mmCIF file of N, CA and C and ligand atoms in Angstrom:
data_model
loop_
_atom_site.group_PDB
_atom_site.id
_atom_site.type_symbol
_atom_site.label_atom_id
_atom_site.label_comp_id
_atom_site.label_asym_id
_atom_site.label_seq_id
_atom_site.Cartn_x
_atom_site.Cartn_y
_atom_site.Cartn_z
ATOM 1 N N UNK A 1163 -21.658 -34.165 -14.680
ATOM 2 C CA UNK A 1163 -21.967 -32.764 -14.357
ATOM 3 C C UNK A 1163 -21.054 -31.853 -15.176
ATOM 4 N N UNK A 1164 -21.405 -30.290 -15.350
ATOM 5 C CA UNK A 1164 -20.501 -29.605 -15.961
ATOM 6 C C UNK A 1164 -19.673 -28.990 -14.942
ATOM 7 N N UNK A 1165 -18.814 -28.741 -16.263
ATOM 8 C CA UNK A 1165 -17.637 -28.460 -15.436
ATOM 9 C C UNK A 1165 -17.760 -26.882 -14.316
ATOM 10 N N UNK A 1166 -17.176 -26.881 -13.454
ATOM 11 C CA UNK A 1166 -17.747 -25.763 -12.769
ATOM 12 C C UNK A 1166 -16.545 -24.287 -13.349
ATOM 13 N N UNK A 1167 -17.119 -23.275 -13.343
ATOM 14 C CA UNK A 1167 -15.918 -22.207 -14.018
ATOM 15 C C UNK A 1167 -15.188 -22.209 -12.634
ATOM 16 N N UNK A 1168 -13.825 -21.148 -12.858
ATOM 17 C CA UNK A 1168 -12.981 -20.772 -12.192
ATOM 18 C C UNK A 1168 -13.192 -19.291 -11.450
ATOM 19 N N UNK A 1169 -12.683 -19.372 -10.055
ATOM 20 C CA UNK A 1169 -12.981 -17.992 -9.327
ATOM 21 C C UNK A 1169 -12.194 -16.680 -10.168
ATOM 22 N N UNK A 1170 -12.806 -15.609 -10.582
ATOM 23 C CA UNK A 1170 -12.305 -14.188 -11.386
ATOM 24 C C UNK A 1170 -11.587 -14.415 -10.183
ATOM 25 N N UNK A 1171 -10.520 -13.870 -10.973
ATOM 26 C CA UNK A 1171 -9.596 -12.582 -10.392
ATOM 27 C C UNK A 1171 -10.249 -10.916 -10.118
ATOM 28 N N UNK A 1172 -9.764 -10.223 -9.154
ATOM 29 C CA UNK A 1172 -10.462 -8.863 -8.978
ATOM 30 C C UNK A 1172 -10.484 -8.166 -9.856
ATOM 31 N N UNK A 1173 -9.720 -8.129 -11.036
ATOM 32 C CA UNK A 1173 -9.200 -7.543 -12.247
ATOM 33 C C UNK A 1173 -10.522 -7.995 -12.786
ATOM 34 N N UNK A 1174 -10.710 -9.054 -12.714
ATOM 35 C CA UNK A 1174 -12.184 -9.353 -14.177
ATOM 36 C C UNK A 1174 -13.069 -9.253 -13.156
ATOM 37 N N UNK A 1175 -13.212 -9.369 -12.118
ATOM 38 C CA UNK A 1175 -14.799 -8.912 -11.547
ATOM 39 C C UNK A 1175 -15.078 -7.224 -11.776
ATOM 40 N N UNK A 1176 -13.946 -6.538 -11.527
ATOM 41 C CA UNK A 1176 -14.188 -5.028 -11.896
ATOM 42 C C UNK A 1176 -14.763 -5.014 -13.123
ATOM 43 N N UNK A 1177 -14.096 -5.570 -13.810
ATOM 44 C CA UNK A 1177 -13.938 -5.386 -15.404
ATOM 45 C C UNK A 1177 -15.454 -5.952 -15.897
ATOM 46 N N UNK A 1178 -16.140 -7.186 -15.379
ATOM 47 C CA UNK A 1178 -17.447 -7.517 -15.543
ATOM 48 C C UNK A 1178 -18.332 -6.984 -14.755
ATOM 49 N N UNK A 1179 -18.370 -6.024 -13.513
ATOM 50 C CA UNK A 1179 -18.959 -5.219 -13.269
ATOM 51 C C UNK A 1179 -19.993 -4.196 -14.164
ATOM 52 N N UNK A 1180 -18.727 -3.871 -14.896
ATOM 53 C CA UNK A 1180 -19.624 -2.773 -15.829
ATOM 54 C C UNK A 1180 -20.520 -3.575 -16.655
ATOM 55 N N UNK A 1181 -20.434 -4.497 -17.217
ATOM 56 C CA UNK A 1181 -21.712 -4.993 -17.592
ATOM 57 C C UNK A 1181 -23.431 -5.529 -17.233
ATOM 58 N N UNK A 1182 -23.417 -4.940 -15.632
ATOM 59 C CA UNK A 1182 -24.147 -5.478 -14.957
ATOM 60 C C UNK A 1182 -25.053 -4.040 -13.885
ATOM 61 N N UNK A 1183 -25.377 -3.261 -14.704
ATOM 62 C CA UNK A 1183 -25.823 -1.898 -13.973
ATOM 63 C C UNK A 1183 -26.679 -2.023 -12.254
ATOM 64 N N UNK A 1184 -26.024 -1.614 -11.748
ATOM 65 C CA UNK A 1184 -26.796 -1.838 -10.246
ATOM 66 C C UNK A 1184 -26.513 -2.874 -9.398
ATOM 67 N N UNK A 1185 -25.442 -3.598 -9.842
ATOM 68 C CA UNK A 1185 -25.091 -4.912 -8.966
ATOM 69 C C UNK A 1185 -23.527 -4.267 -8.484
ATOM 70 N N UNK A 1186 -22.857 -4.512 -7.606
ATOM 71 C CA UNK A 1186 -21.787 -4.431 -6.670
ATOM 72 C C UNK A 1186 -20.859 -5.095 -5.622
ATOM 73 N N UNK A 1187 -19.991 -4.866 -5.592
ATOM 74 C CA UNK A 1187 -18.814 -6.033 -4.680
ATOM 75 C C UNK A 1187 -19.181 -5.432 -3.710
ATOM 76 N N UNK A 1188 -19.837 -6.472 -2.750
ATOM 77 C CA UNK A 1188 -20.100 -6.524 -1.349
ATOM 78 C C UNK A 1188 -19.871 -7.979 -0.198
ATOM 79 N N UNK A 1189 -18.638 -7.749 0.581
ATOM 80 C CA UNK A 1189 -18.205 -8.506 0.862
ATOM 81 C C UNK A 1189 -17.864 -10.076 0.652
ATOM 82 N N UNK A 1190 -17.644 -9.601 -0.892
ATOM 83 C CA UNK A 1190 -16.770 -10.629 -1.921
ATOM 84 C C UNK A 1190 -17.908 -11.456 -2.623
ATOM 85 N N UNK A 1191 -19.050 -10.772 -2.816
ATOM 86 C CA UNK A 1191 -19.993 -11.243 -3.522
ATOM 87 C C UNK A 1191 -21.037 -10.286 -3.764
ATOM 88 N N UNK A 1192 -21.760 -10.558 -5.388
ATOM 89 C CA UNK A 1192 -22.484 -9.788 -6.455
ATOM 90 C C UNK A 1192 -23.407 -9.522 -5.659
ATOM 91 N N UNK A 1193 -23.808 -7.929 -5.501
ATOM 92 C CA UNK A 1193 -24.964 -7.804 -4.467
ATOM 93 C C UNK A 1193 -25.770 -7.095 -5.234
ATOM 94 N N UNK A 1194 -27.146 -6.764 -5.443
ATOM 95 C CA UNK A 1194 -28.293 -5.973 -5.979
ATOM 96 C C UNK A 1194 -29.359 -6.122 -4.648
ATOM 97 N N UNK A 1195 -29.842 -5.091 -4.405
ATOM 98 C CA UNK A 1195 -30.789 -4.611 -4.187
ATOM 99 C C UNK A 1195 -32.302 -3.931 -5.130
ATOM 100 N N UNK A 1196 -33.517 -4.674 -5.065
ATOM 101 C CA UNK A 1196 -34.598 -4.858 -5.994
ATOM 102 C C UNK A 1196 -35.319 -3.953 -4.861
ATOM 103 N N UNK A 1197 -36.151 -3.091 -5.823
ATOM 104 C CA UNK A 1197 -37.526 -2.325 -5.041
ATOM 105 C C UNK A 1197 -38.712 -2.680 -6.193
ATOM 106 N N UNK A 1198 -39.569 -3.760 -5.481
ATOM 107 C CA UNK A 1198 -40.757 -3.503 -6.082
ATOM 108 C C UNK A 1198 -41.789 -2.642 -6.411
ATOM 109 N N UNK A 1199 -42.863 -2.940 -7.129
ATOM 110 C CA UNK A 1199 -43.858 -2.261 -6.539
ATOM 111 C C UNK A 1199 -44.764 -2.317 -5.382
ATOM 112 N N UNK A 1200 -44.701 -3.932 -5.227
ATOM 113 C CA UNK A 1200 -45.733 -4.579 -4.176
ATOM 114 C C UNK A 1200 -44.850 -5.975 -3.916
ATOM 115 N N UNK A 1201 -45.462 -6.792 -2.971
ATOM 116 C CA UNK A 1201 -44.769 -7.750 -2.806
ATOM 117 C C UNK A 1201 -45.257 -8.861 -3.870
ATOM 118 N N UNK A 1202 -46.212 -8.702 -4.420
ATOM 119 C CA UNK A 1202 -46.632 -9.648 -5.744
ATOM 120 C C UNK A 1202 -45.528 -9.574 -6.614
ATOM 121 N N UNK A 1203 -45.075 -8.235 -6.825
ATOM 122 C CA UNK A 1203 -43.831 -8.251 -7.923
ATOM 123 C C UNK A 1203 -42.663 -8.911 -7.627
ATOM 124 N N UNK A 1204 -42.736 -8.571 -5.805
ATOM 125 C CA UNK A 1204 -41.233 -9.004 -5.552
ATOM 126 C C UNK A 1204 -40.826 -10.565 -5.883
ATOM 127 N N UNK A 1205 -42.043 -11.243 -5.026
ATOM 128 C CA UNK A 1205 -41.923 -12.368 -5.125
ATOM 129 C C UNK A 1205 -42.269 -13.282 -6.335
ATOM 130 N N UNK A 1206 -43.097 -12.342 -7.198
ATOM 131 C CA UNK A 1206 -42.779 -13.318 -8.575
ATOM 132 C C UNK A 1206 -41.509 -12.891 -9.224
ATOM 133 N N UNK A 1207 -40.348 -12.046 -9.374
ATOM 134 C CA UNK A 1207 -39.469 -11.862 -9.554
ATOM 135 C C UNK A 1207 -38.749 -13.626 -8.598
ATOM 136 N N UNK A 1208 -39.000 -13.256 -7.430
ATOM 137 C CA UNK A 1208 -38.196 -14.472 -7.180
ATOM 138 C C UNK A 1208 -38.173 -15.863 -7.660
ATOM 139 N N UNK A 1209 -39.730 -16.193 -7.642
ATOM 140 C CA UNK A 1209 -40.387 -17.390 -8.283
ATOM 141 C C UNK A 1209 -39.665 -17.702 -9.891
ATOM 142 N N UNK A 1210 -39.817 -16.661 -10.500
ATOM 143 C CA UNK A 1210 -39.255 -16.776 -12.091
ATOM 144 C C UNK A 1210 -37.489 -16.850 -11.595
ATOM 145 N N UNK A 1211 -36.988 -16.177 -11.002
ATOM 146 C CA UNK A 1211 -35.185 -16.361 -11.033
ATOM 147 C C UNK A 1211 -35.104 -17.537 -10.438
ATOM 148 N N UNK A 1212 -35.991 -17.942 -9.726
ATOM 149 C CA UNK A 1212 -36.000 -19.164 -9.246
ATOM 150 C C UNK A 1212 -35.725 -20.244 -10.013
ATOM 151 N N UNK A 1213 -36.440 -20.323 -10.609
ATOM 152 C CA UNK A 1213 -36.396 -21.280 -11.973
ATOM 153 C C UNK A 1213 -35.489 -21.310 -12.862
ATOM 154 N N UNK A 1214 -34.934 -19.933 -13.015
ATOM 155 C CA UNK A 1214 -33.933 -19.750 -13.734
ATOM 156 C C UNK A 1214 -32.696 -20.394 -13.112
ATOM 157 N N UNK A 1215 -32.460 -20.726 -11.565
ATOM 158 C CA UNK A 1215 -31.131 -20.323 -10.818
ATOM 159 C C UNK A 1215 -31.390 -22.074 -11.077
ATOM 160 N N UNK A 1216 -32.335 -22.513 -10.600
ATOM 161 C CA UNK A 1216 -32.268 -24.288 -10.488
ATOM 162 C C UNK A 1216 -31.888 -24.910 -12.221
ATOM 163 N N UNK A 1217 -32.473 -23.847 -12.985
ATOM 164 C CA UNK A 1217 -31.821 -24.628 -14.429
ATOM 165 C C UNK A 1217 -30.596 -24.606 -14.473
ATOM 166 N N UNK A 1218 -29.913 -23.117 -14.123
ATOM 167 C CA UNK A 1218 -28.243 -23.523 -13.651
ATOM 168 C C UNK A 1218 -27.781 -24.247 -13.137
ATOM 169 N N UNK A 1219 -28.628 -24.523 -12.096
ATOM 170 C CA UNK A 1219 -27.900 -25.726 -11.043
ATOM 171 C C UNK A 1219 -26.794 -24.482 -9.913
ATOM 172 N N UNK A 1220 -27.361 -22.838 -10.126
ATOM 173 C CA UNK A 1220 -26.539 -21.670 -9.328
ATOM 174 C C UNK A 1220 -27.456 -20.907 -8.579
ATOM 175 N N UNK A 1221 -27.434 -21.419 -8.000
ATOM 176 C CA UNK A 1221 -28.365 -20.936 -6.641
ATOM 177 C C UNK A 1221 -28.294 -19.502 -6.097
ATOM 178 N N UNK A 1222 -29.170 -18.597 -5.927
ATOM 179 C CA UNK A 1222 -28.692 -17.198 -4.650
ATOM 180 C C UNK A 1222 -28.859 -17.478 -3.112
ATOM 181 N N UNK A 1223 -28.285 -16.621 -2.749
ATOM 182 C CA UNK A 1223 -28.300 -15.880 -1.720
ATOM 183 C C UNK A 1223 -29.201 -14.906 -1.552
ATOM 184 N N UNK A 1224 -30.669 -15.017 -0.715
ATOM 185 C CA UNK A 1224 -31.203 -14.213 -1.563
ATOM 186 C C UNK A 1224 -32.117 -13.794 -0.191
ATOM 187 N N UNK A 1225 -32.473 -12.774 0.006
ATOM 188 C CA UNK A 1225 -33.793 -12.549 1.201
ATOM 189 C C UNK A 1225 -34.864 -11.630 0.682
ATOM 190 N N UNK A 1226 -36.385 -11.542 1.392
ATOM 191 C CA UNK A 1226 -37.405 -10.331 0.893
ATOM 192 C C UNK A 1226 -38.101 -9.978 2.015
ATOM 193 N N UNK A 1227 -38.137 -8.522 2.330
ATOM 194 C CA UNK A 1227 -39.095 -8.017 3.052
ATOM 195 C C UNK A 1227 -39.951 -7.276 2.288
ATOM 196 N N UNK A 1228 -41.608 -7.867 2.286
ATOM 197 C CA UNK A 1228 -42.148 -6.751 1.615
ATOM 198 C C UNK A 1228 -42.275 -6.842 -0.004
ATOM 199 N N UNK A 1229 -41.937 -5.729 -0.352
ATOM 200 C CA UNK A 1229 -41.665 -5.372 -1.790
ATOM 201 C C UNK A 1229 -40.240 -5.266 -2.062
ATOM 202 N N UNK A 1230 -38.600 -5.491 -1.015
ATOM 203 C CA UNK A 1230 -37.578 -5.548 -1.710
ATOM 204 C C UNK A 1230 -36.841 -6.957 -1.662
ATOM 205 N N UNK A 1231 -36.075 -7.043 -2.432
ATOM 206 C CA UNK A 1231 -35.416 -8.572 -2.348
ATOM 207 C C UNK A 1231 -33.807 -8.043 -2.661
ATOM 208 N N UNK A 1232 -33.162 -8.503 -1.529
ATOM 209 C CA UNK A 1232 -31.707 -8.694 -1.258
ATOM 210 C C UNK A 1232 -31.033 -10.152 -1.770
ATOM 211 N N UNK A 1233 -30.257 -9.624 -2.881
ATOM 212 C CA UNK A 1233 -29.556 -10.712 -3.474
ATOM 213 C C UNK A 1233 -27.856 -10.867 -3.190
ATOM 214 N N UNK A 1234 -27.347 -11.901 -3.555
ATOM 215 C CA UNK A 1234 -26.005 -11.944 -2.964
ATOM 216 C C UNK A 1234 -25.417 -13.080 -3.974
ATOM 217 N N UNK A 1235 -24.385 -13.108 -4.972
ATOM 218 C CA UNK A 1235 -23.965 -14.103 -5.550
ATOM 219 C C UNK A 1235 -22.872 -14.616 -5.711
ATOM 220 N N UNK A 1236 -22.408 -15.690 -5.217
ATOM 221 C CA UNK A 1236 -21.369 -16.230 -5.811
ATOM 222 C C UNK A 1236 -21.264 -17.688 -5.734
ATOM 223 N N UNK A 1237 -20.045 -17.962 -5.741
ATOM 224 C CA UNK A 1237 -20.210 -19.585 -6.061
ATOM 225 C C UNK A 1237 -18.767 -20.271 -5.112
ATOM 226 N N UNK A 1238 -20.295 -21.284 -4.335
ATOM 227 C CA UNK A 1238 -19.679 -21.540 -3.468
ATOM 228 C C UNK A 1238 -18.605 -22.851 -3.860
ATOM 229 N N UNK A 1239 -18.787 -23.687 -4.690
ATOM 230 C CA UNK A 1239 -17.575 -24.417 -4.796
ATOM 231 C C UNK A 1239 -16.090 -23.926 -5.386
ATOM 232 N N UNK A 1240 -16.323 -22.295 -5.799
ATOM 233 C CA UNK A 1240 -14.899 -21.821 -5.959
ATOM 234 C C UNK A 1240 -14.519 -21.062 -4.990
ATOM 235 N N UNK A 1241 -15.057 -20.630 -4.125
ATOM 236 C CA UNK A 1241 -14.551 -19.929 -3.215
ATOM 237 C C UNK A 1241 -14.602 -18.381 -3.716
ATOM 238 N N UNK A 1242 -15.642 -17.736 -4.694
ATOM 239 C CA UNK A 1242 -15.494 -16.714 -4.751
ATOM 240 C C UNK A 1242 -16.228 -16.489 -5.800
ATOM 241 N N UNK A 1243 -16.201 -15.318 -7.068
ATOM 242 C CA UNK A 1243 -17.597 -14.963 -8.112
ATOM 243 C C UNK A 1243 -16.328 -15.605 -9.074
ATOM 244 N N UNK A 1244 -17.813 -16.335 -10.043
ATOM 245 C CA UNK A 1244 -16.913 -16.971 -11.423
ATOM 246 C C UNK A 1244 -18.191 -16.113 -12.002
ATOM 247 N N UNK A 1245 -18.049 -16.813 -13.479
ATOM 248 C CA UNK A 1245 -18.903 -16.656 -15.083
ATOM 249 C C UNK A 1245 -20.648 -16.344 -14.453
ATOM 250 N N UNK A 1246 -20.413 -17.931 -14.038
ATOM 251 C CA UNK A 1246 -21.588 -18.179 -13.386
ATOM 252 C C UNK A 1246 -22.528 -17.189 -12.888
ATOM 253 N N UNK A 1247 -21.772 -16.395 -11.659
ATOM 254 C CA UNK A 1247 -22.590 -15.170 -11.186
ATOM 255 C C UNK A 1247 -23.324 -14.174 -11.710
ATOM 256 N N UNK A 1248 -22.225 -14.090 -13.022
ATOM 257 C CA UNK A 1248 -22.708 -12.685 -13.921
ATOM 258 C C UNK A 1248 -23.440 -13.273 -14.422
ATOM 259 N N UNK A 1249 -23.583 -14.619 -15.066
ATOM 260 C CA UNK A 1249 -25.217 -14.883 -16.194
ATOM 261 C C UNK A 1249 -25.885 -14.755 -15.350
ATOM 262 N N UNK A 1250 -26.065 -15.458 -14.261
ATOM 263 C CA UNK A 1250 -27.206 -15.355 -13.352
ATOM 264 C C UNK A 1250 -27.874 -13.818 -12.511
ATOM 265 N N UNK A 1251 -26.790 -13.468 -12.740
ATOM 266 C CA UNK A 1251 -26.975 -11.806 -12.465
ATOM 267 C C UNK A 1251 -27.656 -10.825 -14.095
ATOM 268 N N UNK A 1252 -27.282 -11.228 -14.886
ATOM 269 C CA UNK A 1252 -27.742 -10.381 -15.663
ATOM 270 C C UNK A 1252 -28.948 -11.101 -16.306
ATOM 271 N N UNK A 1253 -29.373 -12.529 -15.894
ATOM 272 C CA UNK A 1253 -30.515 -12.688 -16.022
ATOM 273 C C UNK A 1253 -31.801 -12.338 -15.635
ATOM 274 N N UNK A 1254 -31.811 -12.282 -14.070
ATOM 275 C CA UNK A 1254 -32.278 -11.838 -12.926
ATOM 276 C C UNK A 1254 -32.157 -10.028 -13.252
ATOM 277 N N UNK A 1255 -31.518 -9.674 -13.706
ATOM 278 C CA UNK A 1255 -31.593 -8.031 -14.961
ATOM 279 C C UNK A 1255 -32.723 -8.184 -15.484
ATOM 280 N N UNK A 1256 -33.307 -9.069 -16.649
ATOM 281 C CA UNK A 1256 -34.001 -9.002 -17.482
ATOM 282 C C UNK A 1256 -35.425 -9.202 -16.726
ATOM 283 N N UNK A 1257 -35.237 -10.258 -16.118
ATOM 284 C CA UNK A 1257 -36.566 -10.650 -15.083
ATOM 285 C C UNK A 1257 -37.056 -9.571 -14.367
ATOM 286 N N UNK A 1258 -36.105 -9.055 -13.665
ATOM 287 C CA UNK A 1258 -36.339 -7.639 -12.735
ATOM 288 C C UNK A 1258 -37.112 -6.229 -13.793
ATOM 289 N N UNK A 1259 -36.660 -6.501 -15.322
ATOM 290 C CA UNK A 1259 -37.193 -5.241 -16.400
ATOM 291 C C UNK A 1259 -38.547 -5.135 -16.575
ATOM 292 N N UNK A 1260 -39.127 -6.920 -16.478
ATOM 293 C CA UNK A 1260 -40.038 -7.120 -17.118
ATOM 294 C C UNK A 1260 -41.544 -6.943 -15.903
ATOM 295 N N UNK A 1261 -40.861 -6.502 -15.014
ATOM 296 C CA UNK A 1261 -41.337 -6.324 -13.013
ATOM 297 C C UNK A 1261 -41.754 -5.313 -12.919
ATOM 298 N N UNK A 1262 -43.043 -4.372 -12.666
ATOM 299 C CA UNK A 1262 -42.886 -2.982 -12.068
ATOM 300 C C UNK A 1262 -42.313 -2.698 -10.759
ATOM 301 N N UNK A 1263 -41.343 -1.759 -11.402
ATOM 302 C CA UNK A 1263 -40.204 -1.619 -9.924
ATOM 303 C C UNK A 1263 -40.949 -0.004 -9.393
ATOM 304 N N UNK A 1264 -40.407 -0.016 -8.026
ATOM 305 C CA UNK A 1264 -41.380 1.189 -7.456
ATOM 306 C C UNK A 1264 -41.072 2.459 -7.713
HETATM 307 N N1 LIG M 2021 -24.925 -22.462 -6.246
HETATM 308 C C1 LIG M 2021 -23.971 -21.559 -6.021
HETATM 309 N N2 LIG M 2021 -24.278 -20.267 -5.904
HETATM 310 N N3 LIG M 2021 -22.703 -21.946 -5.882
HETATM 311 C C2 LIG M 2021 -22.311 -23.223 -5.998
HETATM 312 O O1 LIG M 2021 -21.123 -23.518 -5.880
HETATM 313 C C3 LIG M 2021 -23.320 -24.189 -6.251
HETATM 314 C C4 LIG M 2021 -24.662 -23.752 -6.348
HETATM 315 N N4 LIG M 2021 -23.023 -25.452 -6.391
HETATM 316 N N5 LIG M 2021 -25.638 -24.659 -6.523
HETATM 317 C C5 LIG M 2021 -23.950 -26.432 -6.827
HETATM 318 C C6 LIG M 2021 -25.384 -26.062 -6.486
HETATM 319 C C7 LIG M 2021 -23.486 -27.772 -6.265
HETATM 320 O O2 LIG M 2021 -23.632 -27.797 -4.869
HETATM 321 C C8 LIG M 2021 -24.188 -28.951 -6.895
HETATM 322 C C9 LIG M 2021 -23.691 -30.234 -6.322
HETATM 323 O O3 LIG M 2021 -23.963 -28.904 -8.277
#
């Protein structure tokens, strides 16, 4: 297996924050909030990050009512957000672009 990264320090989660527009420290993990257009969008948004999160082998935290989907990331064998979070976060960016949001 690969190697798993190391938990940021608060210093680099701030600091990788800004690269990640709309995501936020919420009780010690990467949070976004998604507004679809419909729930077709929402949930193929999920279906595709889906796929994306199992090729990582980095799973979310993730819920949907409707047309929004509540995400939550971090990584649970460090005890907190590594590398990991942010690719998977700014992937789930691109997926979410390609989505009509409401
Ligand atoms: N997903 C997340 N978000 N954090 C982890 O620590 C994690 C994971 N660990 N998916 C993986 C699976 C681990 O349990 C397996 C054994 O690689």
């Amino acid at each position: 297996m690969a190697d798993r990264p190391t938990k940021l320090s608060d210093v680099d989660v701030q600091a990788a924050l800004r690269d990640v527009s709309g995501w936020t420290l919420a009780s010690g993990k990467l949070h976004r909030e998604y507004a679809f257009a419909n729930f077709v969008e929402a949930f193929g948004f999920m279906a595709s990050a889906a796929l994306v999160a199992e090729s990582m082998n980095h799973h979310p935290e993730w819920s949907n009512v409707y047309r929004t989907v509540k995400i939550d990331l971090s990584t649970h064998d460090a005890g907190g957000i590594t590398k990991l979070d942010f690719d998977l976060a700014k992937k789930m960016e691109s997926l979410a672009a390609k989505r009509t949001a409401k």
